[in-house]
PDB file of C-alpha atoms in Angstrom:
ATOM      1  CA  UNK A   1      -8.111 -11.989  34.477  1.00 59.00           C
ATOM      2  CA  UNK A   2      -5.454  -9.586  35.805  1.00 62.00           C
ATOM      3  CA  UNK A   3      -2.885 -12.396  35.950  1.00 72.00           C
ATOM      4  CA  UNK A   4      -3.469 -13.421  32.320  1.00 76.00           C
ATOM      5  CA  UNK A   5      -3.452  -9.793  31.242  1.00 76.00           C
ATOM      6  CA  UNK A   6      -0.249  -9.247  33.227  1.00 75.00           C
ATOM      7  CA  UNK A   7       1.479 -12.071  31.333  1.00 84.00           C
ATOM      8  CA  UNK A   8       0.226 -10.808  27.973  1.00 88.00           C
ATOM      9  CA  UNK A   9       1.364  -7.234  28.687  1.00 86.00           C
ATOM     10  CA  UNK A  10       4.774  -8.400  29.935  1.00 87.00           C
ATOM     11  CA  UNK A  11       5.224 -10.486  26.781  1.00 90.00           C
ATOM     12  CA  UNK A  12       4.378  -7.511  24.582  1.00 91.00           C
ATOM     13  CA  UNK A  13       6.783  -5.309  26.571  1.00 89.00           C
ATOM     14  CA  UNK A  14       9.591  -7.855  26.126  1.00 90.00           C
ATOM     15  CA  UNK A  15       8.900  -7.867  22.378  1.00 94.00           C
ATOM     16  CA  UNK A  16       8.694  -4.042  22.369  1.00 89.00           C
ATOM     17  CA  UNK A  17       5.325  -4.136  20.631  1.00 92.00           C
ATOM     18  CA  UNK A  18       4.239  -0.678  21.757  1.00 89.00           C
ATOM     19  CA  UNK A  19       1.406  -0.284  19.244  1.00 91.00           C
ATOM     20  CA  UNK A  20      -0.018  -3.692  20.231  1.00 93.00           C
ATOM     21  CA  UNK A  21       0.049  -2.640  23.878  1.00 91.00           C
ATOM     22  CA  UNK A  22      -1.653   0.658  23.050  1.00 90.00           C
ATOM     23  CA  UNK A  23      -4.334  -1.181  21.066  1.00 91.00           C
ATOM     24  CA  UNK A  24      -4.932  -3.661  23.880  1.00 90.00           C
ATOM     25  CA  UNK A  25      -5.195  -0.879  26.463  1.00 90.00           C
ATOM     26  CA  UNK A  26      -7.673   1.073  24.372  1.00 89.00           C
ATOM     27  CA  UNK A  27     -10.001  -1.967  24.355  1.00 90.00           C
ATOM     28  CA  UNK A  28      -9.895  -2.584  28.110  1.00 90.00           C
ATOM     29  CA  UNK A  29     -12.225  -0.984  30.642  1.00 93.00           C
ATOM     30  CA  UNK A  30     -10.535   1.464  33.006  1.00 93.00           C
ATOM     31  CA  UNK A  31     -11.140  -0.696  36.132  1.00 93.00           C
ATOM     32  CA  UNK A  32      -9.305  -3.645  34.519  1.00 92.00           C
ATOM     33  CA  UNK A  33      -6.313  -1.459  33.685  1.00 91.00           C
ATOM     34  CA  UNK A  34      -6.335  -0.070  37.237  1.00 92.00           C
ATOM     35  CA  UNK A  35      -6.300  -3.656  38.597  1.00 91.00           C
ATOM     36  CA  UNK A  36      -3.344  -4.484  36.352  1.00 88.00           C
ATOM     37  CA  UNK A  37      -1.075  -1.547  37.238  1.00 88.00           C
ATOM     38  CA  UNK A  38      -0.270  -2.490  40.872  1.00 87.00           C
ATOM     39  CA  UNK A  39       0.860  -6.017  39.901  1.00 85.00           C
ATOM     40  CA  UNK A  40       3.379  -4.713  37.355  1.00 86.00           C
ATOM     41  CA  UNK A  41       6.955  -3.766  38.196  1.00 86.00           C
ATOM     42  CA  UNK A  42       7.603  -0.031  38.526  1.00 85.00           C
ATOM     43  CA  UNK A  43       9.153   0.454  35.038  1.00 86.00           C
ATOM     44  CA  UNK A  44       6.347  -1.571  33.424  1.00 88.00           C
ATOM     45  CA  UNK A  45       3.686   0.335  35.364  1.00 86.00           C
ATOM     46  CA  UNK A  46       5.062   3.701  34.248  1.00 85.00           C
ATOM     47  CA  UNK A  47       5.372   2.514  30.655  1.00 87.00           C
ATOM     48  CA  UNK A  48       1.797   1.203  30.583  1.00 88.00           C
ATOM     49  CA  UNK A  49       0.438   4.380  32.110  1.00 84.00           C
ATOM     50  CA  UNK A  50       2.306   6.473  29.532  1.00 85.00           C
ATOM     51  CA  UNK A  51       0.940   4.317  26.703  1.00 88.00           C
ATOM     52  CA  UNK A  52      -2.662   4.848  27.808  1.00 88.00           C
ATOM     53  CA  UNK A  53      -4.779   6.897  25.430  1.00 82.00           C
ATOM     54  CA  UNK A  54      -5.026  10.410  26.928  1.00 77.00           C
ATOM     55  CA  UNK A  55      -8.786  10.189  27.639  1.00 77.00           C
ATOM     56  CA  UNK A  56      -8.149   7.106  29.828  1.00 87.00           C
ATOM     57  CA  UNK A  57      -5.387   8.667  31.983  1.00 81.00           C
ATOM     58  CA  UNK A  58      -7.609  10.183  34.635  1.00 83.00           C
ATOM     59  CA  UNK A  59     -10.283   7.523  34.510  1.00 90.00           C
ATOM     60  CA  UNK A  60      -7.797   4.716  35.213  1.00 91.00           C
ATOM     61  CA  UNK A  61      -6.161   6.822  37.916  1.00 88.00           C
ATOM     62  CA  UNK A  62      -9.501   7.329  39.660  1.00 89.00           C
ATOM     63  CA  UNK A  63      -9.901   3.528  40.054  1.00 93.00           C
ATOM     64  CA  UNK A  64      -6.520   3.028  41.754  1.00 92.00           C
ATOM     65  CA  UNK A  65      -6.204   2.533  45.507  1.00 92.00           C
ATOM     66  CA  UNK A  66      -4.832   5.561  47.400  1.00 90.00           C
ATOM     67  CA  UNK A  67      -1.411   3.981  47.981  1.00 92.00           C
ATOM     68  CA  UNK A  68      -1.140   3.090  44.284  1.00 91.00           C
ATOM     69  CA  UNK A  69      -2.151   6.620  43.290  1.00 87.00           C
ATOM     70  CA  UNK A  70       0.570   8.060  45.531  1.00 87.00           C
ATOM     71  CA  UNK A  71       3.218   5.706  44.124  1.00 87.00           C
ATOM     72  CA  UNK A  72       2.260   6.480  40.541  1.00 85.00           C
ATOM     73  CA  UNK A  73       2.258  10.234  41.116  1.00 83.00           C
ATOM     74  CA  UNK A  74       5.794  10.005  42.528  1.00 85.00           C
ATOM     75  CA  UNK A  75       6.922   8.115  39.417  1.00 81.00           C
ATOM     76  CA  UNK A  76       5.394  10.367  36.758  1.00 76.00           C
ATOM     77  CA  UNK A  77       6.678  13.696  35.468  1.00 75.00           C
ATOM     78  CA  UNK A  78       5.170  16.936  36.744  1.00 75.00           C
ATOM     79  CA  UNK A  79       3.389  17.475  33.423  1.00 76.00           C
ATOM     80  CA  UNK A  80       1.832  13.993  33.478  1.00 74.00           C
ATOM     81  CA  UNK A  81       0.705  14.568  37.057  1.00 69.00           C
ATOM     82  CA  UNK A  82      -0.865  17.920  36.117  1.00 70.00           C
ATOM     83  CA  UNK A  83      -2.756  16.299  33.221  1.00 71.00           C
ATOM     84  CA  UNK A  84      -4.181  13.619  35.479  1.00 69.00           C
ATOM     85  CA  UNK A  85      -5.214  15.977  38.246  1.00 65.00           C
ATOM     86  CA  UNK A  86      -6.722  18.511  35.843  1.00 69.00           C
ATOM     87  CA  UNK A  87      -9.067  15.871  34.447  1.00 62.00           C
ATOM     88  CA  UNK A  88     -10.185  14.324  37.746  1.00 62.00           C
ATOM     89  CA  UNK A  89     -13.565  15.106  39.240  1.00 66.00           C
ATOM     90  CA  UNK A  90     -13.396  17.200  42.441  1.00 66.00           C
ATOM     91  CA  UNK A  91     -14.350  14.142  44.537  1.00 61.00           C
ATOM     92  CA  UNK A  92     -11.500  12.086  43.068  1.00 55.00           C
ATOM     93  CA  UNK A  93      -9.006  14.934  43.628  1.00 51.00           C
ATOM     94  CA  UNK A  94      -9.708  15.013  47.366  1.00 54.00           C
ATOM     95  CA  UNK A  95      -9.118  11.307  48.009  1.00 57.00           C
TER      96      UNK A  95
END
């Protein structure tokens, strides 16, 4: 599933179909998006995360592995990082 989704997302990125990507992301469960992010290249991963609907930001982040969380936090702006951390449950913040 992640591989097929990866190809579809990469195709939409190449075509610069941002609204199609946003629509696709809004239909996917958070765990599927979290599985997709680590297989994307860094610029694609950041772009996808920034295109996520705001309510999904923290939920997707909570499903990432610790090393993937750390990498993503390094790549995002301070404001994006604050938004994610502010919406995490206390248990997820301590991981």
